[in-house]
CSV table of C-alpha atoms in Angstrom, one decimal:
chain,number,residue,atom,x,y,z
A,16,MET,CA,152.4,42.6,67.0
A,17,VAL,CA,151.7,46.0,68.4
A,18,ASN,CA,148.2,46.5,69.7
A,19,CYS,CA,146.4,49.7,69.2
A,20,PHE,CA,143.1,51.2,70.3
A,21,ILE,CA,141.5,53.4,67.7
A,22,LEU,CA,139.1,56.1,68.9
A,23,VAL,CA,136.9,57.2,66.1
A,24,SER,CA,134.3,60.0,66.2
A,25,LEU,CA,131.7,59.8,63.4
A,26,ILE,CA,129.6,62.9,63.1
A,27,LEU,CA,128.1,62.5,59.6
A,28,PRO,CA,124.5,61.3,59.9
A,29,GLN,CA,123.8,60.1,56.4
A,30,ILE,CA,126.7,57.8,56.0
A,31,ALA,CA,126.6,56.6,59.6
A,32,LEU,CA,123.0,55.5,59.2
A,33,GLY,CA,123.7,53.8,55.9
A,34,PHE,CA,121.5,56.3,54.0
A,35,VAL,CA,124.4,57.3,51.7
A,36,SER,CA,127.2,55.0,50.5
A,37,LEU,CA,130.8,56.0,50.4
A,38,SER,CA,130.6,56.0,46.6
A,39,THR,CA,128.0,58.8,46.9
A,40,TRP,CA,130.7,61.1,48.3
A,41,GLY,CA,133.2,60.5,45.5
A,42,THR,CA,135.6,58.0,44.2
A,43,ARG,CA,135.7,55.0,46.5
A,44,ILE,CA,138.8,54.6,48.7
A,45,SER,CA,141.1,51.7,47.9
A,46,THR,CA,143.7,50.5,50.3
A,47,SER,CA,146.2,50.5,47.4
A,48,THR,CA,146.0,54.3,47.3
A,49,LEU,CA,146.7,54.5,51.0
A,50,TYR,CA,149.6,52.2,51.5
A,51,ASP,CA,151.8,49.6,49.7
A,52,THR,CA,150.3,46.3,50.9
A,53,ASN,CA,148.1,43.6,49.6
A,54,PRO,CA,144.9,43.3,51.7
A,55,ALA,CA,144.4,39.6,51.0
A,56,ALA,CA,148.0,38.9,52.1
A,57,SER,CA,147.8,41.1,55.3
A,58,SER,CA,144.3,40.2,56.5
A,59,ASP,CA,145.6,37.2,58.4
A,60,CYS,CA,147.3,39.6,60.8
A,61,LEU,CA,144.1,41.4,61.6
A,62,LYS,CA,142.1,40.7,64.7
A,63,LEU,CA,139.7,43.6,65.2
A,64,ILE,CA,137.0,44.7,67.6
A,65,ILE,CA,134.6,47.5,66.8
A,66,ALA,CA,132.2,49.2,69.2
A,67,GLY,CA,129.7,52.1,69.0
A,68,ALA,CA,126.5,53.3,70.4
A,69,PRO,CA,123.2,52.9,68.5
A,70,ALA,CA,123.3,54.9,65.2
A,71,SER,CA,127.1,55.5,65.6
A,72,GLY,CA,127.8,54.2,62.1
A,73,LYS,CA,129.2,50.8,63.1
A,74,GLY,CA,127.6,49.0,60.2
A,75,THR,CA,129.2,51.4,57.6
A,76,GLN,CA,132.7,51.0,59.0
A,77,CYS,CA,132.3,47.2,59.3
A,78,ALA,CA,131.4,47.0,55.7
A,79,THR,CA,134.4,49.1,54.6
A,80,ILE,CA,136.9,47.1,56.7
A,81,LYS,CA,135.5,43.7,55.6
A,82,GLU,CA,135.7,44.7,51.9
A,83,GLU,CA,139.1,46.2,52.2
A,84,PHE,CA,140.8,43.5,54.2
A,85,GLY,CA,138.7,40.4,53.7
A,86,VAL,CA,138.3,39.7,57.4
A,87,ILE,CA,135.4,37.7,58.8
A,88,HIS,CA,132.7,40.0,60.2
A,89,LEU,CA,131.2,38.6,63.3
A,90,SER,CA,128.3,39.8,65.4
A,91,THR,CA,127.3,38.1,68.7
A,92,GLY,CA,123.7,37.8,67.4
A,93,ASP,CA,124.8,36.0,64.3
A,94,MET,CA,127.2,33.8,66.2
A,95,LEU,CA,124.6,32.9,68.8
A,96,ARG,CA,121.9,32.0,66.2
A,97,ALA,CA,124.5,29.9,64.2
A,98,ALA,CA,125.6,28.0,67.4
A,99,VAL,CA,122.0,27.3,68.4
A,100,ALA,CA,121.1,26.1,64.9
A,101,ALA,CA,124.2,23.9,64.7
A,102,GLU,CA,123.4,22.5,68.2
A,103,THR,CA,126.9,22.9,69.4
A,104,GLU,CA,127.6,22.3,73.1
A,105,VAL,CA,127.5,26.0,74.0
A,106,GLY,CA,124.6,26.5,71.5
A,107,VAL,CA,122.5,24.0,73.3
A,108,LYS,CA,123.2,25.8,76.6
A,109,ALA,CA,122.4,29.1,75.0
A,110,LYS,CA,119.1,27.8,73.7
A,111,ASP,CA,118.1,26.6,77.2
A,112,TYR,CA,118.5,30.1,78.5
A,113,MET,CA,116.8,31.7,75.6
A,114,ASP,CA,113.8,29.3,75.7
A,115,SER,CA,113.3,30.1,79.4
A,116,GLY,CA,113.4,33.9,78.7
A,117,LYS,CA,116.7,34.4,80.5
A,118,LEU,CA,119.7,36.4,79.3
A,119,VAL,CA,122.5,34.1,78.0
A,120,PRO,CA,125.3,34.4,80.6
A,121,ASP,CA,128.8,35.7,79.8
A,122,ASP,CA,130.5,32.3,80.1
A,123,VAL,CA,128.2,30.8,77.4
A,124,ILE,CA,128.6,33.9,75.1
A,125,ILE,CA,132.4,33.7,75.5
A,126,GLY,CA,132.3,30.0,74.6
A,127,ILE,CA,130.3,30.8,71.5
A,128,VAL,CA,132.7,33.6,70.5
A,129,THR,CA,135.9,31.6,71.1
A,130,ASP,CA,134.5,28.6,69.2
A,131,ARG,CA,133.8,30.7,66.2
A,132,LEU,CA,137.2,32.4,66.3
A,133,GLU,CA,138.8,28.9,66.1
A,134,GLU,CA,137.1,28.1,62.9
A,135,LYS,CA,139.2,27.9,59.7
A,136,ASP,CA,138.0,31.1,58.0
A,137,CYS,CA,138.7,33.2,61.0
A,138,LYS,CA,142.2,31.7,61.3
A,139,GLU,CA,143.0,32.2,57.7
A,140,LYS,CA,141.4,35.6,57.1
A,141,GLY,CA,141.4,37.3,60.4
A,142,TRP,CA,138.2,38.6,62.1
A,143,LEU,CA,136.2,41.7,63.1
A,144,LEU,CA,134.2,41.4,66.2
A,145,ASP,CA,131.2,43.7,66.0
A,146,GLY,CA,130.0,45.1,69.3
A,147,PHE,CA,131.7,42.6,71.6
A,148,PRO,CA,132.9,42.8,74.3
A,149,ARG,CA,130.1,45.0,75.7
A,150,THR,CA,131.2,44.9,79.4
A,151,GLN,CA,134.5,44.9,81.3
A,152,ALA,CA,133.7,41.4,82.5
A,153,GLN,CA,133.4,40.2,78.9
A,154,ALA,CA,136.6,41.9,78.0
A,155,VAL,CA,138.4,40.2,80.9
A,156,ALA,CA,136.8,36.8,80.0
A,157,LEU,CA,137.8,37.2,76.4
A,158,ALA,CA,141.4,37.9,77.4
A,159,ASP,CA,141.4,35.0,79.8
A,160,ALA,CA,140.3,32.8,76.9
A,161,GLY,CA,143.4,33.8,75.0
A,162,VAL,CA,141.7,36.1,72.5
A,163,LYS,CA,143.8,39.1,71.8
A,164,ALA,CA,142.8,41.8,69.3
A,165,ASP,CA,145.2,44.0,67.3
A,166,CYS,CA,142.9,47.0,67.3
A,167,PHE,CA,139.8,48.1,69.2
A,168,LEU,CA,137.8,50.6,67.2
A,169,PHE,CA,135.4,52.8,69.1
A,170,LEU,CA,133.0,54.9,67.1
A,171,ASN,CA,132.5,58.0,69.2
A,172,VAL,CA,129.5,60.3,68.4
A,173,PRO,CA,128.0,62.9,70.7
A,174,ASP,CA,124.8,61.9,72.3
A,175,GLU,CA,122.7,64.8,70.9
A,176,ILE,CA,123.6,63.7,67.4
A,177,LEU,CA,122.8,60.0,68.1
A,178,VAL,CA,119.4,61.0,69.5
A,179,ASP,CA,118.6,63.0,66.4
A,180,ARG,CA,119.6,60.1,64.2
A,181,VAL,CA,117.6,57.6,66.0
A,182,VAL,CA,114.4,59.7,66.6
A,183,GLY,CA,114.2,60.7,63.0
A,184,ARG,CA,114.7,57.1,61.7
A,185,ARG,CA,111.8,55.5,59.8
A,186,THR,CA,111.3,52.1,58.1
A,187,ASP,CA,109.4,51.2,55.0
A,188,PRO,CA,107.4,48.1,56.0
A,189,ASP,CA,107.0,47.1,52.4
A,190,THR,CA,110.7,47.1,51.4
A,191,GLY,CA,112.6,47.2,54.7
A,192,ASP,CA,114.4,50.4,53.5
A,193,ILE,CA,115.4,52.8,56.2
A,194,TYR,CA,115.0,56.6,55.9
A,195,HIS,CA,115.6,59.6,58.1
A,196,MET,CA,113.0,62.4,58.1
A,197,THR,CA,115.7,65.1,58.3
A,198,PHE,CA,118.8,63.6,56.6
A,199,SER,CA,117.3,61.3,54.0
A,200,PRO,CA,113.6,61.5,53.6
A,201,PRO,CA,111.8,59.5,50.9
A,202,ALA,CA,111.2,61.4,47.6
A,203,ASP,CA,107.9,59.6,47.1
A,204,PRO,CA,105.0,60.9,49.2
A,205,ALA,CA,103.3,57.4,49.0
A,206,VAL,CA,106.4,55.9,50.6
A,207,GLU,CA,106.6,58.6,53.3
A,208,ALA,CA,102.9,58.0,54.2
A,209,ARG,CA,103.5,54.3,55.0
A,210,LEU,CA,106.8,54.7,57.0
A,211,VAL,CA,106.8,53.5,60.6
A,212,GLN,CA,108.9,54.2,63.6
A,213,ARG,CA,110.3,51.5,65.8
A,214,SER,CA,108.8,51.5,69.3
A,215,ASP,CA,112.2,52.0,70.9
A,216,ASP,CA,113.3,54.8,68.6
A,217,THR,CA,111.9,57.5,70.8
A,218,GLU,CA,114.0,60.1,72.5
A,219,GLU,CA,113.2,58.8,76.0
A,220,LYS,CA,114.1,55.2,75.2
A,221,VAL,CA,117.2,56.0,73.2
A,222,LYS,CA,118.6,58.1,76.0
A,223,VAL,CA,118.2,55.1,78.4
A,224,ARG,CA,120.0,52.9,75.9
A,225,LEU,CA,122.8,55.5,75.6
A,226,GLU,CA,123.1,55.7,79.4
A,227,GLN,CA,123.5,51.9,79.5
A,228,PHE,CA,125.9,51.9,76.7
A,229,HIS,CA,128.2,54.6,78.2
A,230,ALA,CA,128.2,52.9,81.6
A,231,ASN,CA,129.5,49.7,80.0
A,232,VAL,CA,131.7,51.1,77.2
A,233,GLU,CA,133.8,53.2,79.6
A,234,ALA,CA,134.7,50.1,81.5
A,235,VAL,CA,135.6,48.3,78.3
A,236,LYS,CA,137.7,51.2,77.0
A,237,GLY,CA,139.5,51.1,80.3
A,238,SER,CA,140.9,47.7,79.4
A,239,TYR,CA,142.6,49.4,76.4
A,240,SER,CA,143.6,52.7,77.9
A,241,GLU,CA,147.3,52.3,77.3
A,242,ILE,CA,147.0,51.6,73.6
A,243,SER,CA,144.6,54.3,72.3
A,244,VAL,CA,144.9,56.3,69.1
A,245,ASP,CA,142.5,59.1,68.5
A,246,ILE,CA,141.2,59.7,65.0
A,247,ASP,CA,139.2,62.8,64.2
A,248,GLY,CA,135.8,61.6,62.9
A,249,THR,CA,134.4,65.1,62.3
A,250,GLN,CA,135.9,65.0,58.8
A,251,LYS,CA,134.1,63.9,55.7
A,252,PRO,CA,133.1,60.2,55.8
A,253,GLY,CA,135.8,59.3,53.2
A,254,ASP,CA,138.5,60.9,55.2
A,255,VAL,CA,137.4,59.1,58.4
A,256,SER,CA,137.5,55.8,56.6
A,257,LYS,CA,140.9,56.6,55.1
A,258,ALA,CA,142.2,57.3,58.6
A,259,ILE,CA,140.8,54.0,59.9
A,260,LEU,CA,142.3,52.0,57.1
A,261,THR,CA,145.7,53.8,57.4
A,262,ALA,CA,145.8,53.0,61.1
A,263,ILE,CA,145.0,49.3,60.5
A,264,SER,CA,147.7,49.2,57.8
A,265,GLU,CA,150.2,50.5,60.3
A,266,VAL,CA,149.3,47.6,62.7
A,267,CYS,CA,150.0,45.1,59.9
A,268,ASP,CA,153.3,46.8,59.0
A,269,LYS,CA,154.7,46.5,62.6
């Protein structure tokens, strides 16, 4: 298996924030139109990691990859909650830290992740780690635990665009729907009147989050510097997705 690191730049606000689905932009992309392979048959070869800053469009791409290849989509938050609920050994440890208001240490998080990756569905279908590892230490620990990804996808969006996306983001407290005051405002004035902004969706706070993200992600990317492939994400959303799916297909074909 040849590893690859996929560097993706996503510049399209609506699709990245989930305001517009891929189908809105035209006929939906199917892997069968991109390459001669059966996603269900090839998914077991896929071990993927995706990373991106807040509002980078990670959720949109995770949904596309999951649907096309049938891999198991895993976020550390979901895995952590599941381990705590199941009262696994590492879940009990994590709960102790959480109950005391402390951050769950890397060794416990790594244990939760590796336990999940050993489950039957991940072994049979492959997996997509969403937003993990977040630091170089976590990347090293993951490798030391024997976890090896086939592709590391990094969604790269300029900070100024990320700030615009986050600052303009609003939530409807009645429905949970998310809007953007520039890119996708609500058509109903009554809906617009009740929209709320998250307390951490201010320019000042998002810039702090981006600084923290960049400080960590550069170190993580350094772990994959020899296997990087740059994909131009300034294209239309459908073209970006097509490039990602084509690159993943090439991994399976090798």
